[in-house]
Coordinates of C-alpha atoms and ligand atoms in Angstrom, one line a residue:
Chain N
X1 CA 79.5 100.6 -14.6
X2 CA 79.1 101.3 -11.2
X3 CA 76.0 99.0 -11.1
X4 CA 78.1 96.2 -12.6
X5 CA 80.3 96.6 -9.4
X6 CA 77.9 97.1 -7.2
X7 CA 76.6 93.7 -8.3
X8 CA 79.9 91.8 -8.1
X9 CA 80.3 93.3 -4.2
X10 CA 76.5 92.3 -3.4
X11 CA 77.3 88.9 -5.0
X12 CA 80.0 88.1 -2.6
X13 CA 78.9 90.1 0.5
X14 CA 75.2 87.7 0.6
X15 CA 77.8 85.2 1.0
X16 CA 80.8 85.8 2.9
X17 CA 79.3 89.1 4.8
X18 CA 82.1 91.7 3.3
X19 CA 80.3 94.0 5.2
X20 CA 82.1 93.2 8.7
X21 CA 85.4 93.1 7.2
X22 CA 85.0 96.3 5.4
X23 CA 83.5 97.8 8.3
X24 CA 86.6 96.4 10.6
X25 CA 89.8 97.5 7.9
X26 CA 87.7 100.8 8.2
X27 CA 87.6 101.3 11.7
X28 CA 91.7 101.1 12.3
X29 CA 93.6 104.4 12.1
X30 CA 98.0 104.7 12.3
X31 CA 98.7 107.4 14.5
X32 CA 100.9 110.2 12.8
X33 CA 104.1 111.5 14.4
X34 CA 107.6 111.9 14.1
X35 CA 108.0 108.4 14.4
X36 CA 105.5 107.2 11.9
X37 CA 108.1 106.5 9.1
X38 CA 108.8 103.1 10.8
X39 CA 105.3 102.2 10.5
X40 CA 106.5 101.0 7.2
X41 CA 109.0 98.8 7.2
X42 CA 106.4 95.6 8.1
X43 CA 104.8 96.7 4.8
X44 CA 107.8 96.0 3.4
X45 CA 109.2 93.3 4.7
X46 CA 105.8 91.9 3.6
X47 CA 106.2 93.0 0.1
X48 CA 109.7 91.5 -0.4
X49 CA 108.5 88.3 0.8
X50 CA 106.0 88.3 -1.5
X51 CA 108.6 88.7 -4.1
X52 CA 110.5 85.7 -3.0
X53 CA 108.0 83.6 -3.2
X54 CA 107.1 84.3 -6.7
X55 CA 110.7 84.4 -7.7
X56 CA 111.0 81.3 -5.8
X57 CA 108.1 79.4 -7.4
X58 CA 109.4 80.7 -10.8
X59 CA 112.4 79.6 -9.9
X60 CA 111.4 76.2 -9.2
X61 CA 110.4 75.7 -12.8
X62 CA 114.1 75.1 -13.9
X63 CA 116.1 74.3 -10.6
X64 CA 117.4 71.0 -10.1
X65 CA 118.1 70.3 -6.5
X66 CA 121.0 67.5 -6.7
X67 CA 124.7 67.8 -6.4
X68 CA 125.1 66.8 -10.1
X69 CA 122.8 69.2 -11.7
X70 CA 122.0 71.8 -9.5
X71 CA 124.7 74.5 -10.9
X72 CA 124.1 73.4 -14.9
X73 CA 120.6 74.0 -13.9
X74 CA 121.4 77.8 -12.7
X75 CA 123.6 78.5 -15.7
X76 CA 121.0 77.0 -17.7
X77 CA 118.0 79.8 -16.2
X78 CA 120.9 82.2 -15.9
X79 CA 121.6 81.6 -20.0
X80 CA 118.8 79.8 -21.7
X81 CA 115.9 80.8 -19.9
X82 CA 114.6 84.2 -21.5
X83 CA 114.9 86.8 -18.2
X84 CA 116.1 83.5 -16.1
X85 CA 119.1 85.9 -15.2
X86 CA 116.7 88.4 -14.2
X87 CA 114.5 86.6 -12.0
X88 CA 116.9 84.9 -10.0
X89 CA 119.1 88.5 -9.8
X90 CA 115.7 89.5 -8.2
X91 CA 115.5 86.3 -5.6
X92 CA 118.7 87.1 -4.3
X93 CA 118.7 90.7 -4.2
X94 CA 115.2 90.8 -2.6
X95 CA 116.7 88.3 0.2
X96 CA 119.0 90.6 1.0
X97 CA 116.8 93.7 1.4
X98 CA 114.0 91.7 3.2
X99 CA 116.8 90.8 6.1
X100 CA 117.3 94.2 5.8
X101 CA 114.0 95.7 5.9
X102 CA 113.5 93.1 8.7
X103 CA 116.4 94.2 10.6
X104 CA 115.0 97.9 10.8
X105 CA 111.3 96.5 11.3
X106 CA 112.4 94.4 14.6
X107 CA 114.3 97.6 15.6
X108 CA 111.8 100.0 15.2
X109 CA 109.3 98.0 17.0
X110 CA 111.8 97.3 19.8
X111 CA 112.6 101.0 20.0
X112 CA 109.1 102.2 20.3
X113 CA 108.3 99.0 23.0
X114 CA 105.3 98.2 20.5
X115 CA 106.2 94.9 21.9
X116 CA 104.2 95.3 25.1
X117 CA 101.4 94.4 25.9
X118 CA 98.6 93.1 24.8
X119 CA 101.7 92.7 21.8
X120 CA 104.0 90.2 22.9
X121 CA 102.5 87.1 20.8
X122 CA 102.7 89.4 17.8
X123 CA 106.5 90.6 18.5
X124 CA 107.3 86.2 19.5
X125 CA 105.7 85.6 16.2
X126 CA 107.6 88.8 14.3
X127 CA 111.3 87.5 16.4
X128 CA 110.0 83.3 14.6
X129 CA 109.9 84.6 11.3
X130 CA 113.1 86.6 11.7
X131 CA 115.0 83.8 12.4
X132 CA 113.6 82.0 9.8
X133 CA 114.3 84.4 7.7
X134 CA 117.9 84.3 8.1
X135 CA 117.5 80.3 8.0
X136 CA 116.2 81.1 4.7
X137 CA 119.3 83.1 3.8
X138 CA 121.7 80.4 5.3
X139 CA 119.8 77.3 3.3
X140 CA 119.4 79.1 0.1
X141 CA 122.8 79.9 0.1
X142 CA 124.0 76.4 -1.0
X143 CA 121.8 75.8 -3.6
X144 CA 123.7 77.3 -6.5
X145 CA 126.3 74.3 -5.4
X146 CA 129.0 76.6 -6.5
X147 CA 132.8 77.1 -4.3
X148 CA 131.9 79.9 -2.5
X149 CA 128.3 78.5 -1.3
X150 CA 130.0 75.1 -0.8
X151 CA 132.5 75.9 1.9
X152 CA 130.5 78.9 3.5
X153 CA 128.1 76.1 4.0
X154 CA 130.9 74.0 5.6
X155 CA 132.1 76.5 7.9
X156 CA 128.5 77.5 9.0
X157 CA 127.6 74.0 9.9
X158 CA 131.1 73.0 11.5
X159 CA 130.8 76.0 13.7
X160 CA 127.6 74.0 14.9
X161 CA 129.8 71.5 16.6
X162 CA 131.1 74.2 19.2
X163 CA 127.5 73.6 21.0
X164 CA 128.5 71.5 24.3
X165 CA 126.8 67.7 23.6
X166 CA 123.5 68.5 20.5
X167 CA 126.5 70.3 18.8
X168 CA 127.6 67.3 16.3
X169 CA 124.1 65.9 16.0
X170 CA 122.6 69.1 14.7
X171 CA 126.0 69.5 12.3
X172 CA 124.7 65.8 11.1
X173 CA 120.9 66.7 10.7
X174 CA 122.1 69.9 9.0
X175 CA 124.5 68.1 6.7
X176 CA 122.7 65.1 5.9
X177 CA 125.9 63.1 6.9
X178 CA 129.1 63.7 8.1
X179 CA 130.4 66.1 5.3
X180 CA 128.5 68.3 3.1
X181 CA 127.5 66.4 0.3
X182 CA 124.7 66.2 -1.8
X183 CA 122.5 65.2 0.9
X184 CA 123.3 68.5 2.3
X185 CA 121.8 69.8 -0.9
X186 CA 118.8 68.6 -1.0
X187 CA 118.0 68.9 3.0
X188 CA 118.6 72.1 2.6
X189 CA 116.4 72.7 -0.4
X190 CA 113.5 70.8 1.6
X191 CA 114.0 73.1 3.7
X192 CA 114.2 76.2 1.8
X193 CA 110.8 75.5 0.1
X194 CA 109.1 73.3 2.0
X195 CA 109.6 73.3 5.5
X196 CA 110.7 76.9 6.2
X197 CA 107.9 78.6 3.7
X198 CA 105.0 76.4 5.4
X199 CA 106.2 77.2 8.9
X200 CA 106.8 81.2 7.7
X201 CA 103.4 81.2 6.5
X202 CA 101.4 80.3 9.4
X203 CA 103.7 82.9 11.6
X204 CA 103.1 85.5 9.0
X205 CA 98.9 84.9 9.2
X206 CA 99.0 85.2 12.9
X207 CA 101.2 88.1 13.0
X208 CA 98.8 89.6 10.4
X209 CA 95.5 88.6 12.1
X210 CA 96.4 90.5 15.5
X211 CA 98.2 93.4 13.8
X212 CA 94.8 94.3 12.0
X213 CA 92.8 93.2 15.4
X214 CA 95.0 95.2 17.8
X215 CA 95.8 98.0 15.8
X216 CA 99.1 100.3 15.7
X217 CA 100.7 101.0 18.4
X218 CA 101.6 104.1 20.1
X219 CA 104.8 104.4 21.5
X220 CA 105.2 105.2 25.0
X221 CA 105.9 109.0 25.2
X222 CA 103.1 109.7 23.0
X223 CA 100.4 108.2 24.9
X224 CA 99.4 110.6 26.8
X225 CA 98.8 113.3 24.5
X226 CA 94.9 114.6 24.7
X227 CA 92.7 112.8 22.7
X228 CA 91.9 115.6 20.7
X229 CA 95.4 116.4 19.8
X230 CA 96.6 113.3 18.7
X231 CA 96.5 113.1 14.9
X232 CA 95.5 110.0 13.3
X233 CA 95.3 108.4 9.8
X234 CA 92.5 105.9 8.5
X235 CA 94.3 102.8 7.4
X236 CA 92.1 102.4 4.9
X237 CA 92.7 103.8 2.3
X238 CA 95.0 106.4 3.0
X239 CA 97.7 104.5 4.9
X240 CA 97.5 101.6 2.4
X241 CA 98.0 103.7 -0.5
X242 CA 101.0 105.2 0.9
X243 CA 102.2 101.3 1.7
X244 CA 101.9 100.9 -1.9
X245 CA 103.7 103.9 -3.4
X246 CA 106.1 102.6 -1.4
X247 CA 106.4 99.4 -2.5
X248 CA 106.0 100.6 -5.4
X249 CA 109.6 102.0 -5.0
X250 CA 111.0 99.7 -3.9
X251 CA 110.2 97.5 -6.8
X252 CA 112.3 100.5 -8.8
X253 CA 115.1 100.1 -6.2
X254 CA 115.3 96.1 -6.7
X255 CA 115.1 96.3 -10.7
X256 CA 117.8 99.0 -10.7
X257 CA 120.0 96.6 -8.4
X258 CA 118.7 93.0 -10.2
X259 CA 119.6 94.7 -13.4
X260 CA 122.7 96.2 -12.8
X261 CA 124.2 94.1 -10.2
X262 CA 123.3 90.5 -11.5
X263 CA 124.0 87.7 -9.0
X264 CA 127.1 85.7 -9.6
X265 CA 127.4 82.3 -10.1
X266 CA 131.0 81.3 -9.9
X267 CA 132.6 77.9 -9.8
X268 CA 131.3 74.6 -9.5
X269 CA 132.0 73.4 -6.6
X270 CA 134.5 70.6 -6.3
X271 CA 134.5 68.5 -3.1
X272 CA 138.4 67.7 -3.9
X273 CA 139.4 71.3 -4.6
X274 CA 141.9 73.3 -2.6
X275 CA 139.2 76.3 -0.6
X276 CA 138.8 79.7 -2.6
X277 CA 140.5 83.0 -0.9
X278 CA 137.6 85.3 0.8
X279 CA 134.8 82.9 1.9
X280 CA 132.5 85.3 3.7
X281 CA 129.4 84.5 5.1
X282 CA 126.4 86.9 3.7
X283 CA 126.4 90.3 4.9
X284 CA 123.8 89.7 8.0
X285 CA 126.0 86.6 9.7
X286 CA 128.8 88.6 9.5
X287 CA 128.7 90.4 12.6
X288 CA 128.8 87.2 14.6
X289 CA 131.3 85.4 12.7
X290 CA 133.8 88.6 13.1
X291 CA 133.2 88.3 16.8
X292 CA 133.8 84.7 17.0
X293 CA 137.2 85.7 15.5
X294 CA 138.0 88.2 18.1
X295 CA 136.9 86.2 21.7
X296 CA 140.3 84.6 22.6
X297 CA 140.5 80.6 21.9
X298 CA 140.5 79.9 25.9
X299 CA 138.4 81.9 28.1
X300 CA 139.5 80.2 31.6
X301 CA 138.2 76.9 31.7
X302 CA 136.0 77.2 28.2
X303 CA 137.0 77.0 24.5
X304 CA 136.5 80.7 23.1
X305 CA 133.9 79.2 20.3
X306 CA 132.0 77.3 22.7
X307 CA 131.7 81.0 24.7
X308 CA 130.9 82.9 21.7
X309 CA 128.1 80.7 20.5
X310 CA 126.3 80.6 24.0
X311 CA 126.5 84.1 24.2
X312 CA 125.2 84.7 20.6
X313 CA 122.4 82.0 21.8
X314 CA 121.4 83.4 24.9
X315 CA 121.6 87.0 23.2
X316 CA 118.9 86.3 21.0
X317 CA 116.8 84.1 23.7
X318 CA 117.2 87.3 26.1
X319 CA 116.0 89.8 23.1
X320 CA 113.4 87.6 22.1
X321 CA 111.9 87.7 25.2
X322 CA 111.9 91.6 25.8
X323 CA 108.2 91.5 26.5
X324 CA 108.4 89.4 29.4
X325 CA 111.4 91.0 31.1
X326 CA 110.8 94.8 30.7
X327 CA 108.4 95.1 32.9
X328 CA 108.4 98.4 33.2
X329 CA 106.9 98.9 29.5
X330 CA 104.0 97.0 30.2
X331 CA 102.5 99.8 33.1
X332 CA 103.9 102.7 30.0
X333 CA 107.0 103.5 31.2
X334 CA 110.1 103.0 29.1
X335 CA 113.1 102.2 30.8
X336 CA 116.6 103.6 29.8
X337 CA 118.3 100.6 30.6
X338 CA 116.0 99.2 27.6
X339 CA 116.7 101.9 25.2
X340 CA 121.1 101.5 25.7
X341 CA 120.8 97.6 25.2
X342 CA 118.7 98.5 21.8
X343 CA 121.4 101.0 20.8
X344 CA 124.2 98.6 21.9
X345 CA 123.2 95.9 20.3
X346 CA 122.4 98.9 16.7
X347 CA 125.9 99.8 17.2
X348 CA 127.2 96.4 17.5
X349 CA 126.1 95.2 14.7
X350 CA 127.0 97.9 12.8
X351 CA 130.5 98.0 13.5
X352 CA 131.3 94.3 13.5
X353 CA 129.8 94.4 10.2
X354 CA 132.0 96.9 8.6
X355 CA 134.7 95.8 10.1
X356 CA 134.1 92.2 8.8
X357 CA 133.1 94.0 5.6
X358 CA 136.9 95.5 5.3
X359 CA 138.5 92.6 7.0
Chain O
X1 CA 79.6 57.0 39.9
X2 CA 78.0 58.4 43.2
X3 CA 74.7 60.6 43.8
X4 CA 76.7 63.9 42.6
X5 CA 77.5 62.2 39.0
X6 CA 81.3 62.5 40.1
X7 CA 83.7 59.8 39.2
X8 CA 85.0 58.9 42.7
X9 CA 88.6 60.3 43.5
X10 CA 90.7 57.4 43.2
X11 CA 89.2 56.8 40.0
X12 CA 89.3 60.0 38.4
X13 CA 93.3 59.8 38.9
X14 CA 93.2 56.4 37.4
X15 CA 91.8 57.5 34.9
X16 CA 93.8 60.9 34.2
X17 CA 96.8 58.8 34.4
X18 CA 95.8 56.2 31.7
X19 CA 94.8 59.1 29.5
X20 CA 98.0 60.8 30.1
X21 CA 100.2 57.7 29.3
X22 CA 98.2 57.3 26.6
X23 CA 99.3 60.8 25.1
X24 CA 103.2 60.3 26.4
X25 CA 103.0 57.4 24.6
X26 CA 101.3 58.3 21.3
X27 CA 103.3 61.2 21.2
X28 CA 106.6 58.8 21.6
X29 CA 105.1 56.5 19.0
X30 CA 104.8 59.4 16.5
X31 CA 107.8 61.7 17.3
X32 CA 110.5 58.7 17.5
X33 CA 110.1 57.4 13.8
X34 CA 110.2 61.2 12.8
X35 CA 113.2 61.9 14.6
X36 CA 114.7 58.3 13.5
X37 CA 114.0 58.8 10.2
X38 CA 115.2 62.8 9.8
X39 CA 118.7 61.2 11.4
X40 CA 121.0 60.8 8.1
X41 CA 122.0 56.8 8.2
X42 CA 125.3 55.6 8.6
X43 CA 126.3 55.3 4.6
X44 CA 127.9 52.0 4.0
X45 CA 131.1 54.0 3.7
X46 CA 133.4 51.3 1.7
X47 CA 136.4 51.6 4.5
X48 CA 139.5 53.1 2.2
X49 CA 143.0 52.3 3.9
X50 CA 144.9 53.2 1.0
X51 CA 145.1 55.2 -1.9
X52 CA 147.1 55.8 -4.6
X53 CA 148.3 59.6 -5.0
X54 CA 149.9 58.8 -8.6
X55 CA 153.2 58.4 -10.4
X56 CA 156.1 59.8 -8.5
X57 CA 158.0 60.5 -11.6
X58 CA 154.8 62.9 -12.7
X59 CA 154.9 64.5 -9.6
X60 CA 157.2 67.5 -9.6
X61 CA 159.3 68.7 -6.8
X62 CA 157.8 71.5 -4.5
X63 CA 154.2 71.2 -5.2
X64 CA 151.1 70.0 -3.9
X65 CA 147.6 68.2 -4.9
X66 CA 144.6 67.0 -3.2
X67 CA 144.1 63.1 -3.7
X68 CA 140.3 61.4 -2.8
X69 CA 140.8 58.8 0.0
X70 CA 137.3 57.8 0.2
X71 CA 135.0 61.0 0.6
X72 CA 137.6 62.9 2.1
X73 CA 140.5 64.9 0.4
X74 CA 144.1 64.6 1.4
X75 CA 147.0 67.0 0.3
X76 CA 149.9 65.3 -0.8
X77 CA 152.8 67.5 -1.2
X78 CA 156.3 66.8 -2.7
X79 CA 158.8 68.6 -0.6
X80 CA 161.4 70.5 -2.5
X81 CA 164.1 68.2 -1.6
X82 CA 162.0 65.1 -3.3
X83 CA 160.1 63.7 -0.1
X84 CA 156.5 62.9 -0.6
X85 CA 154.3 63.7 2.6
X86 CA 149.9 63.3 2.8
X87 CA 148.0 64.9 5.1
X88 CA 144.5 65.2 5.6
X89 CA 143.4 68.3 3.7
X90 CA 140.5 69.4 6.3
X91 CA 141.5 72.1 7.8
X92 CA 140.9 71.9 11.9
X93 CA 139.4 75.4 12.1
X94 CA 136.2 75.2 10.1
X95 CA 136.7 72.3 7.6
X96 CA 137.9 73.9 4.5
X97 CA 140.1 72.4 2.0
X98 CA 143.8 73.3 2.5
X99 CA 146.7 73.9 -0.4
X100 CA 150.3 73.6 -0.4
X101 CA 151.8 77.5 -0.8
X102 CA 155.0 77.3 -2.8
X103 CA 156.2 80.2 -2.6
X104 CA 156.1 80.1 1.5
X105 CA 156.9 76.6 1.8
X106 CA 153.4 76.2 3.8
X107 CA 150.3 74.5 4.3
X108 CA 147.8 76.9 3.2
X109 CA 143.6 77.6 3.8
X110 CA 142.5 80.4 2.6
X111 CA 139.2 80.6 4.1
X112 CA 140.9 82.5 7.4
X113 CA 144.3 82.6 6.3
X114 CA 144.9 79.8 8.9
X115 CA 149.0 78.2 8.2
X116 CA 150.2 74.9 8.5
X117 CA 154.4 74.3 8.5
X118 CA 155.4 71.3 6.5
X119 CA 154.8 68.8 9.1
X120 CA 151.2 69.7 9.4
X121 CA 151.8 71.6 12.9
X122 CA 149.2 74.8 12.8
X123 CA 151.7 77.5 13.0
X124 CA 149.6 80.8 12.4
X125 CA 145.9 81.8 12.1
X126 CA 142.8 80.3 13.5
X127 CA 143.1 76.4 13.1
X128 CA 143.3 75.4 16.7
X129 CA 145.4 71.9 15.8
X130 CA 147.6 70.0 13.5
X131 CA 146.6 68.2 10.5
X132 CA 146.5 64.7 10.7
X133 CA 149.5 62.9 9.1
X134 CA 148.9 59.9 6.4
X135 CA 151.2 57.3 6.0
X136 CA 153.0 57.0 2.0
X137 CA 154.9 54.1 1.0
X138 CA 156.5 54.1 -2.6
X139 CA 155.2 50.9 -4.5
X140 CA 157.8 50.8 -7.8
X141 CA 157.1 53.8 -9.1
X142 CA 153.6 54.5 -7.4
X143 CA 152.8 56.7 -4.3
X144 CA 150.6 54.6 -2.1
X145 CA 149.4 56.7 1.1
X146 CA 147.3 54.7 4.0
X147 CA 146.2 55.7 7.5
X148 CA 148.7 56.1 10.1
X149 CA 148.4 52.9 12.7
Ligands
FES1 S1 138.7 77.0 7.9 FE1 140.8 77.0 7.6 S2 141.4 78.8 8.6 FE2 139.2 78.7 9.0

């Protein structure tokens, strides 16, 4: 048996020299210490979004994306198709926990300055696909074509035209047209799996690539520990196998949700219908839209939305550029003044959340 | 070319230049249809100015219903005392579809609890301005509503 192996390996090694690789996954170790549990959370970002793209492609098999038949097509995998109900359960629950798993990933990175350098293209490339992740979220959410995702999709577009001069425009490109119509629909299906998967991909290669060429690592305050003290791990195998049990959990975690919390599918929408009570946007926008709510609607001379958007905009410019302003990190020193913006923004989030949440 | 096998100066700029307009100007050539064509095009909207909202003897006192004029909906409510008013039915927060509240004798959206009073005039919540009024005229028995002039 082992000589059957041995043969496939030998096979493929003459011609794609295995060797090197082998020898290369080999060679990286994850450094263990009380932080190493967020070593993780990549692993599983990665898995989820594995999930969604089979789920997705399944998916695909049934969905219709037009105005007229996109939500018979839903109730049609959600009651004809045999585990139709299930599958999609799982797209939308696994959505939710890769933002999640996201969220802690970017955190934990940002926490531990494992954006410095030589990391900063693999942190740019991480902050592209979390953007795009929750431009997943937003364009998926229509789909369905149902009352909720119908005006959640107007009021997420409309708050577009707050943006001083390209606001309106990109409301139109989003929309497909002045209102949201079915145009909107299939634009935003394009998008959600065409244009947003290819782009993801690409990101998600590079982001790999140096991750496996540059290694884990170390956060600041461990660095200088003796060599001989610091205690590593090989990636290969044992790392990887502890990646696995865990995804292997989470898988449990999903199915338990999928199964016992099965997505909704609600209403139709109806372009001529009177707007449903409790339009919410999904659980990771909410933080900015309860903000919005709160910043007066004239700040001296500008419009309070206006404000809140630029400030959301330049928010996420500022923290997707960490690398390049904290300067200190790069000579391995972490600055304070890093570490309270981190836990303000953590704390932020989580409280405009809940409080949207209750609201 | 001189003994060194160097392009002489004012050459070499001639000759960046061209190459760099060429590139400005394929790139122009390339991104301009793409941006032309991802820009949705004007739909040849048939221009509604009027619309019928229904029978007036159908229409019961103190309640409201959306009516299509064109693509967009309006909210035509018959006041308790018998008057017939139209409004546009987009709210002017974040474009969701209002209702007439009966019991509160409002202009209702749900989508922030943003209130209207009965001439359209945003009296509580979010929505930053009034709703735009619509015009109705009775024809016969028929509610007839058009754009205000
Ligand atoms: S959209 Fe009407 S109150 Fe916000």
């Amino acid at each position: 048996m082992k000589n059957f192996w041995n043969k496939i390996y030998d096979w493929f090694n003459s011609r794609l020299d295995l060797q090197d690789v082998v020898g290369f996954i080999g060679k990286k170790y994850v450094p263990v210490h009380r932080h190493s549990v967020w070593y993780y959370f990549g692993g599983v970002s990665l898995f989820l979004f594995i999930i969604q793209v089979i789920t997705g492609i399944l998916l695909l098999f049934y969905y219709k994306g037009s105005s007229d038949l996109a939500f018979e097509s839903i109730q049609f995998i959600m009651s004809k198709v045999e585990f139709g109900w299930l599958i999609r359960s799982i797209h939308s629950w696994a959505a939710n926990l890769f933002i999640l798993a996201a969220f802690i990933h970017m955190f934990s990175v940002y926490f531990s300055r494992a954006y410095r350098k030589p990391r900063e293209i693999t942190w740019l490339t991480g902050m592209l696909m979390f953007f795009l992740a929750l431009a997943f979220g937003f364009s998926g959410y229509l789909l369905p074509w149902n009352e909720l995702a119908f005006f959640a999709t107007k009021v997420g577009t409309d708050i577009m035209t707050a943006i001083p001069f390209i606001g309106t425009p990109i409301m139109e490109f989003m929309r497909g047209g002045e209102d949201v119509t079915g145009a909107t629909l299939s634009r935003l299906f394009g998008f959600h799996v065409a244009l947003f998967p290819g782009i993801f991909t690409v990101l998600l290669a590079v982001h790999l690539i140096l991750v496996q060429r540059q290694g884990m690592s170390v956060p600041i305050d461990m660095e200088n520990i003796p060599a001989d003290e610091k205690k590593t791990m090989p990636f290969f195998p044992n790392f990887l196998l502890r990646d696995l049990l865990l995804w292997l959990l989470v898988l449990n975690v999903l199915a338990i949700l999928a199964v016992f919390f099965p997505a909704h599918l609600g209403e139709k929408a109806d372009m001529f219908a009177p707007s449903p009570e409790g339009i919410k946007p999904e659980w990771y926008f909410l933080f900015m839209f309860q903000t919005l709510k709160y910043i007066p609607a004239q700040v001296l001379f500008i419009d309070g939305e206006i404000l809140g958007i630029l400030l959301f905009g330049a928010a996420g410019l500022l923290w997707t550029l960490v690398p390049f302003w904290d300067r200190r990190s790069a000579k391995g020193q972490s600055s304070r003044f890093v570490t309270y913006l981190g836990l303000f923004a953590v704390i932020f989030i989580i409280v405009f959340t809940i409080v949207g949440w209750l609201a | 070319m001189n003994d060194k096998g160097h392009l002489p100066e004012e050459r070499r700029t001639f000759l960046k230049y061209l190459i760099g307009g060429g590139l400005i100007g394929f790139a122009g050539s390339v991104l301009y249809p793409l941006f032309a064509f991802l820009k949705p095009p004007k739909q040849a909207d048939v221009e509604v100015t009027s619309a019928s909202a229904g029978k007036l003897s159908e229409f019961e006192k103190g309640t409201g219903k959306i009516v299509r004029f064109g693509n967009k909906p309006l909210l035509v409510i018959r006041m308790p005392n018998g008057e017939v008013k139209a409004f546009s039915a987009t709210c002017t927060h974040f474009d969701c579809t209002v209702q007439y509240k009966k019991d509160l004798e409002i202009i209702w959206c749900a989508c922030h609890n943003g209130k209207y009073d009965l001439n359209g005039k945003n009296i509580a919540g979010p929505p930053p301005r009034p709703l735009d009024e619509y015009r109705v005229v009775m024809k016969g028995d028929e509610i007839l509503i058009s754009k205000k002039a």
